[in-house]
Short mmCIF file of C-alpha atoms in Angstrom, two decimals:
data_model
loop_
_atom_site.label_atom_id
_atom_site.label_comp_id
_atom_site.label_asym_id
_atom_site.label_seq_id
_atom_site.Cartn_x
_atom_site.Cartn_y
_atom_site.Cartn_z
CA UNK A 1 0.00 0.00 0.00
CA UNK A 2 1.23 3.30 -1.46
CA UNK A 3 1.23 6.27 2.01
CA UNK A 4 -0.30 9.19 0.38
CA UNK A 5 -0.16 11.49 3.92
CA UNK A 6 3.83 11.68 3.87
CA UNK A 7 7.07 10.75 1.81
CA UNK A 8 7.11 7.09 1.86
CA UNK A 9 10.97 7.16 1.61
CA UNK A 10 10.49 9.22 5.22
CA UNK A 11 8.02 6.83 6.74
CA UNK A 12 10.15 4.01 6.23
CA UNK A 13 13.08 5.90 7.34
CA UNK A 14 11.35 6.76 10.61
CA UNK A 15 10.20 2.59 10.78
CA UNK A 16 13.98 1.38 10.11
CA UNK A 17 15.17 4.30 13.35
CA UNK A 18 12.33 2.49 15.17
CA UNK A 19 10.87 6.15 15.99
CA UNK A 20 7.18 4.90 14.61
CA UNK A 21 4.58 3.65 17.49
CA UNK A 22 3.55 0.12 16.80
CA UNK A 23 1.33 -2.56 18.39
CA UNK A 24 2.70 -6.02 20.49
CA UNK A 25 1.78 -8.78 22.41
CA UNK A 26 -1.29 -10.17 22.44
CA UNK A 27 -3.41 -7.59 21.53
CA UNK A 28 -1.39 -7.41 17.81
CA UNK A 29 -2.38 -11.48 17.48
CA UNK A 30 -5.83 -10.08 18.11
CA UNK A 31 -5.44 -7.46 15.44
CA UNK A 32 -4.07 -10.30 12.65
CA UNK A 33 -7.16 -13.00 13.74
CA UNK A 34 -10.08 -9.63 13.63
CA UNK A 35 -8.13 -8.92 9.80
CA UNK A 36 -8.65 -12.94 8.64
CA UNK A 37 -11.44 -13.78 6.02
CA UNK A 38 -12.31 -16.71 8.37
CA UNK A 39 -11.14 -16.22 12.15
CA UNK A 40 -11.40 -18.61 14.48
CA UNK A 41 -13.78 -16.75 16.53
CA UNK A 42 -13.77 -18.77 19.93
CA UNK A 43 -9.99 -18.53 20.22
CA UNK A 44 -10.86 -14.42 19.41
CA UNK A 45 -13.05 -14.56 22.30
CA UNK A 46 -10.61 -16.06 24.64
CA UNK A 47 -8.46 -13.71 23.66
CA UNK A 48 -10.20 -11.18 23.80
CA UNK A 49 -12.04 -11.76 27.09
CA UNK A 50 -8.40 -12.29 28.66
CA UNK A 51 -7.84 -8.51 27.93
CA UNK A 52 -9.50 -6.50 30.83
CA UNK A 53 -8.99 -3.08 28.90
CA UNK A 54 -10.00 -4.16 25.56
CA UNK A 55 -13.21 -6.31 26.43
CA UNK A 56 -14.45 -3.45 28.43
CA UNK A 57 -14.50 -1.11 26.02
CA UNK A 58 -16.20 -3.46 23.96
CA UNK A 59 -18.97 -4.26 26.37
CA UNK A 60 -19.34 -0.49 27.02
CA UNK A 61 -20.02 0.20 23.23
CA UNK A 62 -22.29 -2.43 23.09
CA UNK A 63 -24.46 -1.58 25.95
CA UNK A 64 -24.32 2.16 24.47
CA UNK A 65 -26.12 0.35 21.29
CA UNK A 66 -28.56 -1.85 23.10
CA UNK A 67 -29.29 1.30 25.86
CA UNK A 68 -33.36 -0.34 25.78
CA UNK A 69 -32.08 -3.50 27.54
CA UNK A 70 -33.84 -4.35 30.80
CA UNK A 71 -30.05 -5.86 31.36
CA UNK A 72 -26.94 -4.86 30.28
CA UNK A 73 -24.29 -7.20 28.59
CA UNK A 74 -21.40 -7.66 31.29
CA UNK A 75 -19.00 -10.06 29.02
CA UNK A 76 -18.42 -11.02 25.50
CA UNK A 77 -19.72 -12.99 22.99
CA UNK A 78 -20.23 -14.00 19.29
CA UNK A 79 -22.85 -11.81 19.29
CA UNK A 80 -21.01 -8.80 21.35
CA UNK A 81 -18.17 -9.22 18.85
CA UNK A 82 -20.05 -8.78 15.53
CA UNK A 83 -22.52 -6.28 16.88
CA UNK A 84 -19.26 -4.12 17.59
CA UNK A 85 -17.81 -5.40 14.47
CA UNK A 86 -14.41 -7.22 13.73
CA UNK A 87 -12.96 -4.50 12.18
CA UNK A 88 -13.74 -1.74 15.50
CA UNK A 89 -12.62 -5.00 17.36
CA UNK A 90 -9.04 -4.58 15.58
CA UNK A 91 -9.22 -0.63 15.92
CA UNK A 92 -9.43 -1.11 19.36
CA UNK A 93 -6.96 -3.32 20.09
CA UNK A 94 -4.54 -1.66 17.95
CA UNK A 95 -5.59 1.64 20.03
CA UNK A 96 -5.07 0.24 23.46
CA UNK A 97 -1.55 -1.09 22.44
CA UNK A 98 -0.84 1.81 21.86
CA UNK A 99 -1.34 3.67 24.59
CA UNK A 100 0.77 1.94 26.44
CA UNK A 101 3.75 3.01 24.24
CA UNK A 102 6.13 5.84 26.58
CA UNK A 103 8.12 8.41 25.03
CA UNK A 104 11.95 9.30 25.62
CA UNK A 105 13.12 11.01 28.92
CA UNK A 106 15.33 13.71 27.05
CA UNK A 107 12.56 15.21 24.96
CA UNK A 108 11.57 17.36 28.85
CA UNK A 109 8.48 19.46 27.55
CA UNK A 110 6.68 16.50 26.11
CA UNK A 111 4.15 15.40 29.16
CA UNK A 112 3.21 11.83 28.28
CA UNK A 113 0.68 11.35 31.09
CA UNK A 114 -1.08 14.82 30.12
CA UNK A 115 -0.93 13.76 26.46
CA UNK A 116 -2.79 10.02 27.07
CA UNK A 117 -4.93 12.30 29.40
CA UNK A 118 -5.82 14.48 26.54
CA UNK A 119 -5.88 11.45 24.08
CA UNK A 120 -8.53 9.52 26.12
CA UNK A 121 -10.61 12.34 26.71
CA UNK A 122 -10.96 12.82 22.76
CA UNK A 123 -11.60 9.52 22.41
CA UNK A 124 -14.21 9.16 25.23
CA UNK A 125 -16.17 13.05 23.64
CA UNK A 126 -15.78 10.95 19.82
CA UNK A 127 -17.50 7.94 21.26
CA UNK A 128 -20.31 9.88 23.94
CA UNK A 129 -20.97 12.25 20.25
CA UNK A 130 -21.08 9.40 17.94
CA UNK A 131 -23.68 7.28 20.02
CA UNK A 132 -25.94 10.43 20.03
CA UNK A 133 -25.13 11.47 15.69
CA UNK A 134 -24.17 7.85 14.60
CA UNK A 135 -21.61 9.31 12.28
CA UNK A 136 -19.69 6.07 12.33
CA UNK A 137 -19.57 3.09 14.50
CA UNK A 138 -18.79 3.58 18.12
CA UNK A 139 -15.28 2.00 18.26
CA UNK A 140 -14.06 3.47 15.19
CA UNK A 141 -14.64 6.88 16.55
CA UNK A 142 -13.22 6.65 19.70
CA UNK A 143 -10.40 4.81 18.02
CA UNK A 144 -9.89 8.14 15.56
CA UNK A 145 -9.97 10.18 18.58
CA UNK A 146 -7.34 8.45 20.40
CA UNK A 147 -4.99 8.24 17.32
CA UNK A 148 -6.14 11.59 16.25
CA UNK A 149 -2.22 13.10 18.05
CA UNK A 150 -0.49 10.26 17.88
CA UNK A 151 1.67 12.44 16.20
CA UNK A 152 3.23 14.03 18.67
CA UNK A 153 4.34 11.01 20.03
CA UNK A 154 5.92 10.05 17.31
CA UNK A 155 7.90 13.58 17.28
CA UNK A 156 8.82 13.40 20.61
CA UNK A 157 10.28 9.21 19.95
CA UNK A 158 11.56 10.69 16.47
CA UNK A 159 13.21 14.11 17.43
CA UNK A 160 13.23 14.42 21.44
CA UNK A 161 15.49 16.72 21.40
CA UNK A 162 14.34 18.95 18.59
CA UNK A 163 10.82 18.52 19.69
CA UNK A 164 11.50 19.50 23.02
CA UNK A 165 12.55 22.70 22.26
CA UNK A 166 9.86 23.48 19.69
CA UNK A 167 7.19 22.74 22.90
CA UNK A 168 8.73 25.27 24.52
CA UNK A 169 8.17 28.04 22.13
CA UNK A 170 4.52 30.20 22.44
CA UNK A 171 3.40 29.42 19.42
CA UNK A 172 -0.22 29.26 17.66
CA UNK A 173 -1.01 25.71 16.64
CA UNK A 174 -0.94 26.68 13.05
CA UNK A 175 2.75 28.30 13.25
CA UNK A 176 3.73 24.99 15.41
CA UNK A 177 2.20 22.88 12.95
CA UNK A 178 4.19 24.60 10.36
CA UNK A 179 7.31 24.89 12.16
CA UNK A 180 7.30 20.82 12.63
CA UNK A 181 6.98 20.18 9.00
CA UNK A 182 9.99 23.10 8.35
CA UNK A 183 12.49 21.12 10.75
CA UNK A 184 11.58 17.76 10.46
CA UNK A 185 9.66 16.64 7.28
CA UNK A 186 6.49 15.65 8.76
CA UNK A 187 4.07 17.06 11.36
CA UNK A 188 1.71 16.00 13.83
CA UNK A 189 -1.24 15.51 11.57
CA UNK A 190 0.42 14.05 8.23
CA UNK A 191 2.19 11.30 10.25
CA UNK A 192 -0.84 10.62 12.30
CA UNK A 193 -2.79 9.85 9.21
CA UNK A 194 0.04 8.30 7.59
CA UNK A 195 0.73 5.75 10.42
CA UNK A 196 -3.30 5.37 10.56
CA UNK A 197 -3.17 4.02 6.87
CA UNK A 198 -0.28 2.32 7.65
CA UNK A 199 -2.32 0.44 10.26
CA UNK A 200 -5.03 -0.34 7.54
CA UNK A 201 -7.66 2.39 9.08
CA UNK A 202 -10.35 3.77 6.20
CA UNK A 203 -8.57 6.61 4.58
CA UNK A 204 -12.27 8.72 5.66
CA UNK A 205 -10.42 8.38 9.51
CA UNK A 206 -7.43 9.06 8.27
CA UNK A 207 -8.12 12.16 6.32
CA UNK A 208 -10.40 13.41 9.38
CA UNK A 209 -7.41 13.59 11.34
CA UNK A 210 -5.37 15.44 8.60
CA UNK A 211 -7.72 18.28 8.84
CA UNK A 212 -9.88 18.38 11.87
CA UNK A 213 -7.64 20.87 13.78
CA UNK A 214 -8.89 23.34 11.32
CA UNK A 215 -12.16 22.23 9.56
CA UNK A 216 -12.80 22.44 5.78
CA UNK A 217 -14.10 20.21 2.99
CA UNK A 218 -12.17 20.00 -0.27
CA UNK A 219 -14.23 20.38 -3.02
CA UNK A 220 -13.97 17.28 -4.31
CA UNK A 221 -14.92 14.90 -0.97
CA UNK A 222 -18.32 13.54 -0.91
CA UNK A 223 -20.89 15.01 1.89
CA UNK A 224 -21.73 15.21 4.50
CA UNK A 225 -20.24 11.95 6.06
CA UNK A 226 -16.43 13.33 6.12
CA UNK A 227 -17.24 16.54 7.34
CA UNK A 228 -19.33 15.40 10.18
CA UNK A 229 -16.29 13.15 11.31
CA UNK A 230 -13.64 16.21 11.06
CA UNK A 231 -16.48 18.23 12.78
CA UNK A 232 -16.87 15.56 15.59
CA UNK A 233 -13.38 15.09 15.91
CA UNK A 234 -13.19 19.03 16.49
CA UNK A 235 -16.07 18.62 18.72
CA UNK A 236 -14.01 16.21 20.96
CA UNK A 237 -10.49 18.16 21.44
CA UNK A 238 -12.67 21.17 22.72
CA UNK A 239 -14.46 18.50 25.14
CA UNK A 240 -11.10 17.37 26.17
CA UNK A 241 -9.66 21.14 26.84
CA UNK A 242 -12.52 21.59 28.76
CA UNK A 243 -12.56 18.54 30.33
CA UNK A 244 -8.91 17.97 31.50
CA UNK A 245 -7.07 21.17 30.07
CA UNK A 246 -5.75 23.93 32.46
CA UNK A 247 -8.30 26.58 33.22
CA UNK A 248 -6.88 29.02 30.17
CA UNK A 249 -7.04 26.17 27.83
CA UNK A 250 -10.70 25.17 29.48
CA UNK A 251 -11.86 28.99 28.85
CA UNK A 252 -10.56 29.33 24.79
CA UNK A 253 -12.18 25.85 24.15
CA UNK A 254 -15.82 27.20 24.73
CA UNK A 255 -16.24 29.24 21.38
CA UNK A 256 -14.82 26.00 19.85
CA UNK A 257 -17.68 24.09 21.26
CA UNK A 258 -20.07 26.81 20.15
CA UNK A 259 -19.05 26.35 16.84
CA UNK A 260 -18.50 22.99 16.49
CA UNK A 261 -22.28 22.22 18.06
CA UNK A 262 -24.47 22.91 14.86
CA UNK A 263 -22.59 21.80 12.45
CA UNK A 264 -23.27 18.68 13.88
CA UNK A 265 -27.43 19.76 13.96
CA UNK A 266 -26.75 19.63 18.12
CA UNK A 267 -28.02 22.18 20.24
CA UNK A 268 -26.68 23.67 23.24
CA UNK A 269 -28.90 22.15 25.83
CA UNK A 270 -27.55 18.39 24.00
CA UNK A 271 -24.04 19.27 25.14
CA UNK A 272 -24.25 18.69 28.95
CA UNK A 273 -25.11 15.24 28.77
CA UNK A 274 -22.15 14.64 26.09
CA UNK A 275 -19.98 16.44 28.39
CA UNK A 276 -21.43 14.10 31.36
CA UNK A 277 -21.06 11.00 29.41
CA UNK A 278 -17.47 11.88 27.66
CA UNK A 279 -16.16 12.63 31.29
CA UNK A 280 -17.44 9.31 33.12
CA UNK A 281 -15.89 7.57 30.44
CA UNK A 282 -12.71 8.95 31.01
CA UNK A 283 -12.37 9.05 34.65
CA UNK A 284 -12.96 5.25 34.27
CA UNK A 285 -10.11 5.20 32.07
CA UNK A 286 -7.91 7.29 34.07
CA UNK A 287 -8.33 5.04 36.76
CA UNK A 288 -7.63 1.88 34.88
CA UNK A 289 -4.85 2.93 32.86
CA UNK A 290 -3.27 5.35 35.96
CA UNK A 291 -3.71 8.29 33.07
CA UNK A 292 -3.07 10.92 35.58
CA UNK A 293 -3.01 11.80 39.30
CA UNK A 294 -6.28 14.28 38.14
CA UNK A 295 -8.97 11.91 39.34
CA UNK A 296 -12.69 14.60 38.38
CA UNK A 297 -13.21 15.74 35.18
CA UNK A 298 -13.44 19.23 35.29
CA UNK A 299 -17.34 20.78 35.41
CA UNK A 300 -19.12 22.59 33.27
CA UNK A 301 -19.32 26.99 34.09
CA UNK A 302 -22.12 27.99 35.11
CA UNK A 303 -25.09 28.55 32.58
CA UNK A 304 -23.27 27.05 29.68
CA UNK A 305 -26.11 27.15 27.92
CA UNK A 306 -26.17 30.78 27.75
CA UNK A 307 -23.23 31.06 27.08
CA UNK A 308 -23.32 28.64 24.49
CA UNK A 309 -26.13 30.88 22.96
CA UNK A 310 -24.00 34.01 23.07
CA UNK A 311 -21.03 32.68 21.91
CA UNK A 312 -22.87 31.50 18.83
CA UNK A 313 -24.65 34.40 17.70
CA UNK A 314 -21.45 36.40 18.28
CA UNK A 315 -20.26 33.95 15.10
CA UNK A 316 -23.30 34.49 13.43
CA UNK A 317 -22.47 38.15 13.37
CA UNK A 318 -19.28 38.10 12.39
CA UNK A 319 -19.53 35.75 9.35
CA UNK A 320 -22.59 38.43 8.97
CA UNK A 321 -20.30 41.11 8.53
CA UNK A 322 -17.53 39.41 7.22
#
C-alpha cells in the first residue's frame, strides 16, 4: 500500500530508526485474527475476554447500542463481537496497544501522562458524540480520537530533542504545525494519518485527522459523512480542553464548542449530557490505565447554555459582517 499522507521514503526511514509507534503482544495477534477472512472466533473470544482493557471497552459500546435493555451485557460474545464489528474489534486493540507506548526522557516538555490524558478524553467526547449522531460506528470513533495526536508522540520518539525545544516556544497551533513540517519533514497531523493508513484504518479516519484541527471540505470529498467526522473530531479536542485542560485552555475551548455544536445539527442544551457522558468515560479510564493523578473531570461553568447561545450568535455576526 502506497502512504499518500507523507514521503514514503520518510516513513520508512522513521520505521527502520524504530521512531514509529507500533502494536505487540497479544493484543497485535488479536489485530491479525479480527483482519482474517475466516477467524477462528472462539480462540478471538478467549483472547479477547483475557484482555481487561479491551473487552471493556467493547462491552461499554455495546451496551451504548442496546441502551433499551432491561439488562446490560457484562462479558463477551459472538454476538457482542459482531454487533461491535471485527474490524472496530481490531481498531481497538490496535488503540489500546498503543497507549501503552512511553516516550523518551530527554525530549523534557513532552508530558506523556497529560498527552494520554488528553488522548482519552478525545476519544471518550468521539464515542459519547457518535452514540448520540451515529456518524460512524462507536469503536471506530473513539479509536480516531485516540490516534487523532499520535503524532506528537511520534515527534517526541523521532526528534526528542528537537521537539522539546519546539514545545517550549509560544506558538499558535498553526505556526507549530508549520514549524514541525519546516524542521523535520512531517508534522503531527500528516504522520498521524500516515501511520493510521499504515495500520489499515479507512482513509475517511485518516483524512479526518489530517484536517480536523482546522475544519474544511475540499471540493472534491463527498458530503456530509467526512465533514461530520472532522467536525466531531473538532467537537471532541474542545471537550477534552474543557474537560482535562488547564483553566486558560478550558476557557478558549468554549467558542470551539459553540461552533463545532451545529454543524453537527446539536443544540446547546444536547451538550451537557455529552460532556457528562465523555467525562465518566474517562475518569474510568484514568483510573484503569493510571492516566493521571487528576482523578474529576473538570465541570461545566455555570449557565453554559447561555453562554453557548451568546457565543454562537457572536459567530453568526461576524460571518454576517464578514
Amino acid at each position: 500500500m502506497m502512504l499518500t499522507f507523507i514521503e514514503p521514503t520518510l516513513f520508512e526511514q522513521l520505521r527502520n530508526a524504530q521512531a514509529l509507534p507500533s502494536p505487540g503482544g497479544v493484543r497485535l495477534t488479536i489485530m491479525r485474527m479480527c483482519a482474517q477472512d475466516d477467524p477462528d472466533m472462539h480462540e478471538l473470544i478467549h483472547l479477547v475476554q483475557g484482555d481487561p482493557a479491551l473487552s471493556g471497552r467493547i462491552i461499554r459500546i455495546v451496551n451504548v447500542l442496546n441502551a433499551d435493555r432491561v439488562r446490560p451485557i457484562a462479558s463477551v460474545s459472538m454476538d457482542s463481537l459482531l454487533l461491535v464489528g471485527l474490524q472496530a474489534v481490531r481498531q481497538l486493540a490496535l488503540a489500546l496497544s498503543l497507549a501503552e507506548t512511553t516516550a523518551p526522557a530527554s525530549c523534557v516538555n513532552f508530558k506523556l501522562p497529560a498527552f494520554w490524558a488528553h488522548s482519552f478524553a478525545m476519544a471518550c467526547s468521539a464515542q459519547a458524540i457518535s452514540s448520540h449522531t451515529r456518524v460512524a460506528p462507536l469503536g471506530e470513533m473513539f479509536t480516531t480520537g485516540l490516534l487523532a495526536n499520535i503524532g506528537r508522540l511520534t515527534l517526541a520518539s523521532a526528534h526528542p530533542t528537537g521537539y522539546s525545544a519546539l514545545l517550549a516556544r509560544p506558538l499558535e497551533p498553526s505556526a507549530q504545525q508549520a514549524m514541525e513540517q519546516s524542521l523535520f519533514g512531517f508534522n503531527h497531523l500528516n504522520i498521524a494519518a500516515a501511520l493510521m493508513q499504515d495500520w489499515k484504518i479507512p482513509d475517511l479516519f485518516c483524512d479526518a485527522v489530517l484536517h480536523y484541527e482546522t475544519p474544511a471540505l475540499p471540493q472534491e470529498w463527498p458530503v456530509p459523512r467526512p465533514l461530520e467526522i472532522i467536525w466531531t473530531l473538532y467537537l471532541s479536542a474542545a471537550m477534552a480542553e474543557l474537560g482535562c485542560g488547564t483553566a486558560q485552555v478550558a476557557e478558549a475551548a468554549l467558542p470551539k464548542v459553540a461552533r463545532a455544536l451545529p454543524q453537527l445539527q446539536l443544540a446547546p442544551h444536547d451538550f451537557p449530557e455529552l460532556y457528562q457522558a465523555a467525562g465518566e468515560d474517562w475518569q474510568d479510564w484514568t483510573q484503569s490505565m493510571h492516566l493521571t493523578a487528576r482523578t474529576l473531570w473538570q465541570g461545566l461553568p455555570a449557565q453554559i447554555h447561555d453562554q453557548l447561545l451568546r457565543l454562537q450568535e457572536a459567530g453568526d455576526s461576524s460571518d454576517a459582517t464578514a
